[in-house]
Amino acid sequence: MGGEIMAVAMVMAAENAVALRCVGEFGELDDAELVAAVSAAHRQAARAQARELEAIAELRRRRIAAEADGDPDYRVLTAHESVVEEIAVALAVTGNAAATLVHVAERLSTDLPATGEALAAGRIDLAKARVICDLSDDLPDGIAERAEAAVLDKAAEQTTGQLRRRLKRIIGRLAPDAARQRTRDTVQGRRLEVWETGTGVGNLSLLDLPAEDAHAIFNKISAAARGLKGDGDDRPLDMIRADLAKGLLNGAVLPDAVRAVLVQAQAEPGEQSDVAPAAAPVETEVETLAETIDERLHRVRHDARLGRRVNELPRLIGRAVRQIQDDVAAQRDGLCQGNEPQHGHPSYRPPAELRREIEARHATCVFPTCNQPSRRCDLDHTRAWRPGTPGITCRCNLAPVCRRHHRTKQSPGWRLHQIWPGLLVWTTPSGAWHIVRPERQ
């Protein structure tokens, strides 16, 4: 064991030496040294990812241990869910990506310690660790460990695809019934998803179909596309397949879809006429206020650390945010009320015009990493609505919040403040803060 530790230490020292030499000096290295630098950096990144997962696992362990016993309240998040949201905002990743990290962290710290050790040593990267975690999930007792031990010896030399195929074969031999049941369970979650890309187009995907159905659909469309290709359509086969699929999903029968694709292939491509309007600039007052909030909260964190009051940080941050909110309350309410005889609306439900205004101000849920369109969200009162209280129905107290993050807002340790109409501050159970600005005013 001592010899292995010494060998690992020597390798890490050599890699650090290569990395240090390469900082700002790539032009002085030969090709072999550059490849060595790439490999060293990749292994160092894997070690950093292992540390990240270890920290996530420890945070999850603490929160689970601190969670109160008894029946869970459906109105708030569980400790696990709360950690997922906290990691999402800390890393600025989606909730699904954060859930994956938390799940992998938990598996490596409990069921798959050898995979965690391989990642920490830089022998595999996070992508390969995820393959092992995903394919060994929900297996009978002892099978995951046996499968892990069987694949780790060659994992460093394999791509993720090769590792996945090998692991599937091994699991199929060790637990054939469990493998078949997992396939059936996965098919039960089949779905159609749509999302927009950064280039102004949209993607549509059928997920978790039975493999035979997915191949049958693809082969049928491919056969028709190749027929069109043979009839003189000189466009790429992928483009023809996409146009056929679009026509079929829009309700056309196959012959009509084929004719439509032929007509489209002969037509000259038109220019896009729908140009997205330029985003309105953020008002100076809002931006200045956001910067002031950030500066004051940084100062609170700095003072807390100097005074060794880190454990009180969530309370101190929350108090500072409320103080800022109180400082600007009169100015905010006056601006929001304008020339109206009363501030806000007396009823709980906002009028349609106000809802449209709030949805235009925030196109998505105001949780920092959420992409749920605001039209599908609850129009939430930041301060709870009660007649005669500050929780009025008004543009300075309403924001779109999806159902999941509505529960987040009500969970222990989480707080949401609306300092200015559309300018919100989330505070997390660990005392971090995240400022959300209005997208349009």
Coordinates of C-alpha atoms in Angstrom, one line a residue:
M1 CA 0.0 0.0 0.0
G2 CA 2.8 2.4 0.9
G3 CA 4.4 1.7 -2.5
E4 CA 1.2 2.5 -4.3
I5 CA 0.7 5.8 -2.4
M6 CA 4.3 6.7 -3.3
A7 CA 3.8 5.9 -7.0
V8 CA 0.6 8.0 -7.1
A9 CA 2.4 10.9 -5.4
M10 CA 5.2 10.7 -7.9
V11 CA 2.8 10.8 -10.8
M12 CA 0.9 13.7 -9.4
A13 CA 4.2 15.6 -8.7
A14 CA 5.3 15.0 -12.3
E15 CA 1.9 16.2 -13.7
N16 CA 2.1 19.3 -11.5
A17 CA 5.5 20.0 -12.9
V18 CA 4.3 19.7 -16.4
A19 CA 1.3 21.9 -15.7
L20 CA 3.4 24.6 -14.1
R21 CA 5.8 24.6 -16.9
C22 CA 3.0 24.9 -19.4
V23 CA 1.4 28.0 -17.9
G24 CA 1.9 30.7 -20.6
E25 CA 4.7 28.7 -22.3
F26 CA 2.8 26.4 -24.8
G27 CA 4.8 27.9 -27.6
E28 CA 8.0 26.5 -26.1
L29 CA 6.8 22.9 -25.9
D30 CA 7.2 20.2 -28.4
D31 CA 4.2 18.1 -29.6
A32 CA 4.8 15.3 -27.1
E33 CA 5.0 17.8 -24.2
L34 CA 1.8 19.4 -25.3
V35 CA -0.1 16.1 -25.4
A36 CA 1.4 15.4 -21.9
A37 CA 0.1 18.7 -20.7
V38 CA -3.4 17.9 -22.1
S39 CA -3.4 14.5 -20.3
A40 CA -2.2 16.1 -17.0
A41 CA -4.8 18.8 -17.1
H42 CA -7.5 16.2 -17.8
R43 CA -6.5 14.2 -14.8
Q44 CA -6.3 17.3 -12.6
A45 CA -9.8 18.2 -13.7
A46 CA -11.0 14.7 -12.7
R47 CA -9.5 15.2 -9.3
A48 CA -11.2 18.5 -8.9
Q49 CA -14.6 17.0 -10.0
A50 CA -14.1 14.3 -7.3
R51 CA -13.6 17.0 -4.7
E52 CA -16.7 18.7 -5.9
L53 CA -18.7 15.5 -5.6
E54 CA -17.3 14.8 -2.1
A55 CA -18.4 18.3 -0.9
I56 CA -21.9 17.8 -2.4
A57 CA -22.2 14.4 -0.7
E58 CA -21.2 15.8 2.6
L59 CA -23.7 18.7 2.3
R60 CA -26.5 16.2 1.4
R61 CA -25.5 14.0 4.4
R62 CA -25.8 16.9 6.8
R63 CA -29.1 18.1 5.4
I64 CA -30.6 14.6 5.5
A65 CA -29.4 14.1 9.1
A66 CA -30.9 17.4 10.1
E67 CA -34.3 16.8 8.4
A68 CA -37.1 16.5 10.9
D69 CA -38.7 13.2 11.4
G70 CA -42.4 12.7 10.6
D71 CA -44.6 12.9 7.5
P72 CA -43.2 15.1 4.7
D73 CA -45.0 18.3 3.9
Y74 CA -45.9 18.3 0.2
R75 CA -45.8 22.1 0.3
V76 CA -42.0 22.2 0.9
L77 CA -39.0 20.4 -0.5
T78 CA -37.4 17.5 1.1
A79 CA -33.8 17.9 2.3
H80 CA -32.6 16.1 -0.8
E81 CA -34.6 18.3 -3.1
S82 CA -33.4 21.4 -1.3
V83 CA -29.8 20.4 -1.7
V84 CA -30.4 19.9 -5.5
E85 CA -31.8 23.5 -5.8
E86 CA -29.0 24.9 -3.7
I87 CA -26.4 23.2 -5.9
A88 CA -28.2 24.4 -9.0
V89 CA -28.0 28.0 -8.1
A90 CA -24.4 27.7 -6.7
L91 CA -23.2 26.3 -10.0
A92 CA -25.6 28.0 -12.3
V93 CA -26.8 24.8 -13.8
T94 CA -30.3 23.4 -14.5
G95 CA -32.2 21.5 -11.8
N96 CA -31.8 18.3 -13.8
A97 CA -28.0 18.8 -14.0
A98 CA -27.8 19.5 -10.3
A99 CA -29.9 16.4 -9.5
T100 CA -27.5 14.3 -11.6
L101 CA -24.5 15.7 -9.6
V102 CA -26.2 15.1 -6.3
H103 CA -27.2 11.6 -7.3
V104 CA -23.7 10.7 -8.6
A105 CA -22.1 12.2 -5.4
E106 CA -24.4 10.1 -3.2
R107 CA -23.7 6.9 -5.2
L108 CA -19.9 7.4 -5.2
S109 CA -19.9 8.0 -1.4
T110 CA -22.0 4.9 -0.6
D111 CA -22.5 2.2 -3.2
L112 CA -19.5 2.8 -5.6
P113 CA -16.5 3.9 -3.5
A114 CA -14.0 2.3 -5.9
T115 CA -15.4 4.5 -8.7
G116 CA -15.0 7.5 -6.5
E117 CA -11.4 6.6 -5.7
A118 CA -10.7 6.1 -9.5
L119 CA -12.1 9.6 -10.2
A120 CA -10.1 11.2 -7.3
A121 CA -6.9 9.6 -8.6
G122 CA -7.6 10.9 -12.1
R123 CA -7.8 7.4 -13.7
I124 CA -11.3 8.1 -15.0
D125 CA -13.2 11.3 -15.6
L126 CA -16.7 12.4 -14.5
A127 CA -18.3 11.2 -17.8
K128 CA -17.1 7.6 -17.1
A129 CA -18.1 7.8 -13.5
R130 CA -21.6 8.8 -14.6
V131 CA -21.8 5.8 -16.9
I132 CA -20.9 3.5 -14.1
C133 CA -23.4 5.2 -11.8
D134 CA -26.3 5.2 -14.3
L135 CA -26.0 1.6 -15.5
S136 CA -25.4 0.2 -12.0
D137 CA -28.4 1.9 -10.4
D138 CA -31.3 0.0 -8.9
L139 CA -29.5 -3.4 -9.1
P140 CA -29.9 -6.3 -6.6
D141 CA -27.6 -6.2 -3.5
G142 CA -24.0 -6.9 -4.4
I143 CA -24.4 -6.7 -8.2
A144 CA -23.4 -3.1 -8.5
E145 CA -20.1 -3.7 -6.7
R146 CA -19.3 -6.8 -8.8
A147 CA -20.0 -4.9 -12.0
E148 CA -18.0 -2.0 -10.9
A149 CA -15.0 -4.2 -10.0
A150 CA -15.3 -5.9 -13.4
V151 CA -15.1 -2.7 -15.5
L152 CA -12.8 -0.4 -13.6
D153 CA -9.6 -2.2 -14.7
K154 CA -10.1 -1.1 -18.4
A155 CA -12.2 2.0 -17.9
A156 CA -9.2 4.4 -18.2
E157 CA -8.5 3.1 -21.7
Q158 CA -12.1 3.1 -23.0
T159 CA -14.4 5.7 -24.3
T160 CA -17.7 6.2 -22.6
G161 CA -19.4 4.3 -25.4
Q162 CA -17.1 1.3 -25.0
L163 CA -17.4 1.4 -21.2
R164 CA -21.2 1.5 -21.5
R165 CA -21.4 -1.5 -23.8
R166 CA -19.1 -3.5 -21.7
L167 CA -21.0 -2.7 -18.5
K168 CA -24.3 -3.5 -20.1
R169 CA -23.0 -6.9 -21.1
I170 CA -21.7 -7.6 -17.6
I171 CA -24.9 -6.5 -15.9
G172 CA -26.9 -8.6 -18.4
R173 CA -25.0 -11.7 -17.3
L174 CA -25.0 -10.9 -13.6
A175 CA -28.6 -9.8 -13.3
P176 CA -30.6 -10.4 -16.4
D177 CA -34.0 -10.1 -14.7
A178 CA -33.1 -6.8 -13.2
A179 CA -31.8 -5.5 -16.5
R180 CA -35.0 -6.3 -18.3
Q181 CA -37.1 -4.8 -15.4
R182 CA -35.1 -1.6 -15.6
T183 CA -35.8 -1.4 -19.3
R184 CA -39.5 -1.8 -18.7
D185 CA -39.4 0.9 -16.0
T186 CA -37.5 3.3 -18.2
V187 CA -40.1 2.9 -21.0
Q188 CA -42.8 3.9 -18.5
G189 CA -41.2 7.3 -18.4
R190 CA -41.2 7.8 -22.2
R191 CA -42.0 11.4 -23.3
L192 CA -41.8 14.0 -25.9
E193 CA -39.5 17.0 -25.1
V194 CA -39.0 20.4 -26.9
W195 CA -36.5 23.1 -26.2
E196 CA -35.0 26.1 -28.0
T197 CA -31.3 26.5 -28.8
G198 CA -29.2 29.6 -28.7
T199 CA -29.5 30.0 -32.5
G200 CA -33.2 30.7 -32.6
V201 CA -34.4 27.2 -33.6
G202 CA -36.1 24.4 -31.7
N203 CA -35.3 20.8 -31.0
L204 CA -37.9 18.0 -30.6
S205 CA -37.1 14.6 -29.2
L206 CA -38.9 11.4 -28.4
L207 CA -37.2 9.9 -25.3
D208 CA -37.1 6.4 -23.7
L209 CA -39.1 4.6 -26.4
P210 CA -38.7 0.8 -26.6
A211 CA -35.6 0.3 -28.7
E212 CA -37.4 -1.7 -31.4
D213 CA -40.0 1.1 -31.8
A214 CA -37.4 3.8 -32.1
H215 CA -35.4 1.9 -34.7
A216 CA -38.7 1.1 -36.6
I217 CA -39.7 4.7 -36.8
F218 CA -36.2 5.8 -37.9
N219 CA -35.9 3.1 -40.5
K220 CA -39.3 3.9 -42.0
I221 CA -38.5 7.6 -42.3
S222 CA -35.0 6.8 -43.6
A223 CA -36.4 4.5 -46.3
A224 CA -38.7 7.3 -47.6
A225 CA -35.9 9.8 -47.4
R226 CA -33.6 7.6 -49.5
G227 CA -36.4 7.2 -52.0
L228 CA -36.6 11.0 -52.3
K229 CA -32.9 11.1 -52.6
G230 CA -33.0 8.7 -55.5
D231 CA -35.7 10.8 -57.2
G232 CA -33.4 13.7 -57.4
D233 CA -33.6 15.5 -54.0
D234 CA -29.9 16.5 -53.6
R235 CA -30.2 17.8 -50.1
P236 CA -28.5 16.0 -47.2
L237 CA -30.3 12.8 -46.0
D238 CA -30.6 14.2 -42.5
M239 CA -32.4 17.3 -43.7
I240 CA -34.8 15.2 -45.8
R241 CA -35.5 12.9 -42.8
A242 CA -36.2 16.0 -40.6
D243 CA -38.7 17.4 -43.1
L244 CA -40.5 14.1 -43.4
A245 CA -40.7 13.7 -39.7
K246 CA -42.0 17.2 -39.3
G247 CA -44.7 16.6 -41.9
L248 CA -45.8 13.3 -40.4
L249 CA -46.0 14.8 -36.9
N250 CA -48.1 17.7 -38.2
G251 CA -50.7 15.2 -39.3
A252 CA -49.9 14.5 -42.9
V253 CA -50.0 10.9 -44.2
L254 CA -46.8 9.6 -45.7
P255 CA -47.5 10.2 -49.4
D256 CA -48.6 13.8 -48.7
A257 CA -45.5 14.3 -46.5
V258 CA -43.3 13.0 -49.3
R259 CA -44.9 15.4 -51.9
A260 CA -44.5 18.3 -49.5
V261 CA -40.8 17.6 -49.1
L262 CA -40.4 17.5 -52.9
V263 CA -42.1 20.8 -53.2
Q264 CA -39.9 22.3 -50.5
A265 CA -36.7 21.0 -52.1
Q266 CA -37.6 22.7 -55.4
A267 CA -38.4 26.0 -53.7
E268 CA -35.9 28.7 -53.1
P269 CA -35.2 29.1 -49.4
G270 CA -36.8 32.3 -48.1
E271 CA -35.2 34.7 -45.7
Q272 CA -36.3 34.8 -42.2
S273 CA -38.8 37.7 -41.7
D274 CA -39.3 37.3 -38.0
V275 CA -36.5 39.2 -36.4
A276 CA -36.4 39.1 -32.6
P277 CA -36.8 42.6 -31.1
A278 CA -33.8 44.0 -29.4
A279 CA -34.0 43.6 -25.7
A280 CA -34.9 46.8 -23.8
P281 CA -32.0 48.1 -21.8
V282 CA -32.2 47.6 -18.0
E283 CA -33.1 50.9 -16.3
T284 CA -30.1 52.5 -14.6
E285 CA -32.0 52.6 -11.2
V286 CA -32.5 48.9 -11.2
E287 CA -28.9 48.1 -12.2
T288 CA -27.5 50.5 -9.6
L289 CA -29.7 49.0 -6.9
A290 CA -28.7 45.5 -7.8
E291 CA -25.0 46.4 -7.6
T292 CA -25.6 48.1 -4.2
I293 CA -27.4 45.0 -2.9
D294 CA -24.5 42.8 -4.1
E295 CA -21.9 45.1 -2.5
R296 CA -23.7 45.3 0.9
L297 CA -24.2 41.5 1.1
H298 CA -20.5 40.9 0.2
R299 CA -19.6 43.2 3.1
V300 CA -21.9 41.3 5.5
R301 CA -20.2 38.0 4.5
H302 CA -16.8 39.5 4.9
D303 CA -17.6 40.9 8.3
A304 CA -19.1 37.6 9.4
R305 CA -16.0 35.7 8.4
L306 CA -13.8 38.2 10.2
G307 CA -15.9 37.9 13.3
R308 CA -16.0 34.1 13.0
R309 CA -19.8 34.2 12.8
V310 CA -20.0 32.0 9.6
N311 CA -22.7 29.8 11.2
E312 CA -24.9 32.8 11.5
L313 CA -24.4 33.9 7.9
P314 CA -27.9 32.9 6.6
R315 CA -29.5 34.9 9.4
L316 CA -27.2 37.9 8.8
I317 CA -27.7 37.9 5.1
G318 CA -31.5 37.6 5.5
R319 CA -31.5 40.6 7.9
A320 CA -29.4 42.7 5.6
V321 CA -31.7 42.0 2.6
R322 CA -34.7 42.9 4.7
Q323 CA -33.0 46.1 5.8
I324 CA -32.3 47.0 2.1
Q325 CA -35.9 46.3 1.3
D326 CA -37.1 48.6 4.1
D327 CA -34.7 51.3 3.0
V328 CA -36.2 51.6 -0.5
A329 CA -39.8 50.7 0.5
A330 CA -41.2 54.2 0.4
Q331 CA -39.6 55.1 -2.9
R332 CA -40.6 51.7 -4.4
D333 CA -44.2 52.0 -3.3
G334 CA -44.4 55.6 -4.5
L335 CA -43.0 54.7 -8.0
C336 CA -45.2 51.6 -8.2
Q337 CA -48.4 53.4 -7.2
G338 CA -47.8 56.4 -9.5
N339 CA -51.0 58.5 -9.8
E340 CA -53.3 55.7 -8.7
P341 CA -55.5 56.4 -5.7
Q342 CA -54.5 53.1 -4.0
H343 CA -51.4 51.0 -4.2
G344 CA -52.1 47.6 -5.7
H345 CA -55.4 45.7 -6.1
P346 CA -57.6 44.6 -3.3
S347 CA -58.2 41.1 -4.5
Y348 CA -55.9 38.1 -4.4
R349 CA -56.2 37.3 -8.1
P350 CA -54.4 39.9 -10.4
P351 CA -56.2 41.3 -13.4
A352 CA -55.3 39.9 -16.8
E353 CA -53.4 43.1 -17.8
L354 CA -51.2 43.0 -14.7
R355 CA -50.5 39.3 -15.3
R356 CA -49.4 40.0 -18.9
E357 CA -47.1 42.8 -17.5
I358 CA -45.5 40.5 -15.0
E359 CA -45.0 37.7 -17.6
A360 CA -43.4 40.2 -20.0
R361 CA -41.1 41.4 -17.3
H362 CA -39.9 37.8 -16.6
A363 CA -40.2 35.4 -19.5
T364 CA -39.4 32.4 -17.2
C365 CA -39.7 31.4 -13.5
V366 CA -37.7 33.8 -11.4
F367 CA -35.6 31.0 -9.8
P368 CA -32.1 31.7 -11.1
T369 CA -31.7 28.4 -13.0
C370 CA -35.3 27.7 -14.0
N371 CA -36.4 27.8 -17.7
Q372 CA -40.1 27.2 -17.1
P373 CA -42.0 29.7 -19.2
S374 CA -43.8 32.3 -17.0
R375 CA -47.2 31.6 -18.7
R376 CA -47.0 28.1 -17.0
C377 CA -46.0 29.4 -13.6
D378 CA -47.9 30.5 -10.6
L379 CA -48.1 34.3 -10.3
D380 CA -46.8 34.3 -6.7
H381 CA -47.1 37.0 -4.1
T382 CA -43.5 37.4 -2.8
R383 CA -44.9 38.5 0.5
A384 CA -47.9 36.3 1.3
W385 CA -51.2 38.0 0.4
R386 CA -53.4 39.0 3.3
P387 CA -55.8 42.0 3.3
G388 CA -54.3 45.0 5.0
T389 CA -50.7 43.6 5.0
P390 CA -47.6 44.4 2.8
G391 CA -48.4 41.3 0.7
I392 CA -50.5 43.2 -1.8
T393 CA -51.5 42.2 -5.3
C394 CA -49.2 44.5 -7.2
R395 CA -46.3 44.6 -9.7
C396 CA -43.9 45.1 -6.8
N397 CA -45.1 42.0 -5.0
L398 CA -45.8 39.5 -7.9
A399 CA -43.4 37.3 -9.8
P400 CA -43.8 34.1 -11.9
V401 CA -42.7 31.0 -9.9
C402 CA -43.1 27.5 -11.1
R403 CA -44.7 24.9 -8.8
R404 CA -41.4 23.3 -7.8
H405 CA -39.7 26.6 -6.9
H406 CA -42.9 27.7 -5.2
R407 CA -42.2 24.8 -2.9
T408 CA -38.6 25.9 -2.7
K409 CA -39.5 29.3 -1.5
Q410 CA -41.6 27.8 1.3
S411 CA -38.9 25.4 2.4
P412 CA -36.8 25.9 5.5
G413 CA -33.8 28.2 5.0
W414 CA -34.9 29.6 1.6
R415 CA -36.2 33.2 1.3
L416 CA -37.3 35.3 -1.6
H417 CA -37.4 39.1 -1.4
Q418 CA -38.6 41.6 -4.1
I419 CA -36.6 44.7 -3.4
W420 CA -37.9 46.6 -6.4
P421 CA -40.6 45.7 -9.0
G422 CA -39.0 42.7 -10.8
L423 CA -35.7 42.9 -8.9
L424 CA -35.6 39.8 -6.6
V425 CA -33.1 38.3 -4.2
W426 CA -33.1 34.6 -3.3
T427 CA -31.2 33.5 -0.2
T428 CA -30.2 29.9 0.3
P429 CA -30.0 27.8 3.5
S430 CA -26.2 28.2 3.4
G431 CA -26.4 32.0 3.3
A432 CA -25.6 32.5 -0.4
W433 CA -27.7 35.1 -2.3
H434 CA -28.7 35.3 -6.0
I435 CA -30.0 38.5 -7.6
V436 CA -32.6 38.2 -10.3
R437 CA -33.1 41.2 -12.5
P438 CA -36.1 42.0 -14.6
E439 CA -35.6 41.1 -18.3
R440 CA -37.9 43.9 -19.6
Q441 CA -39.4 47.0 -18.0

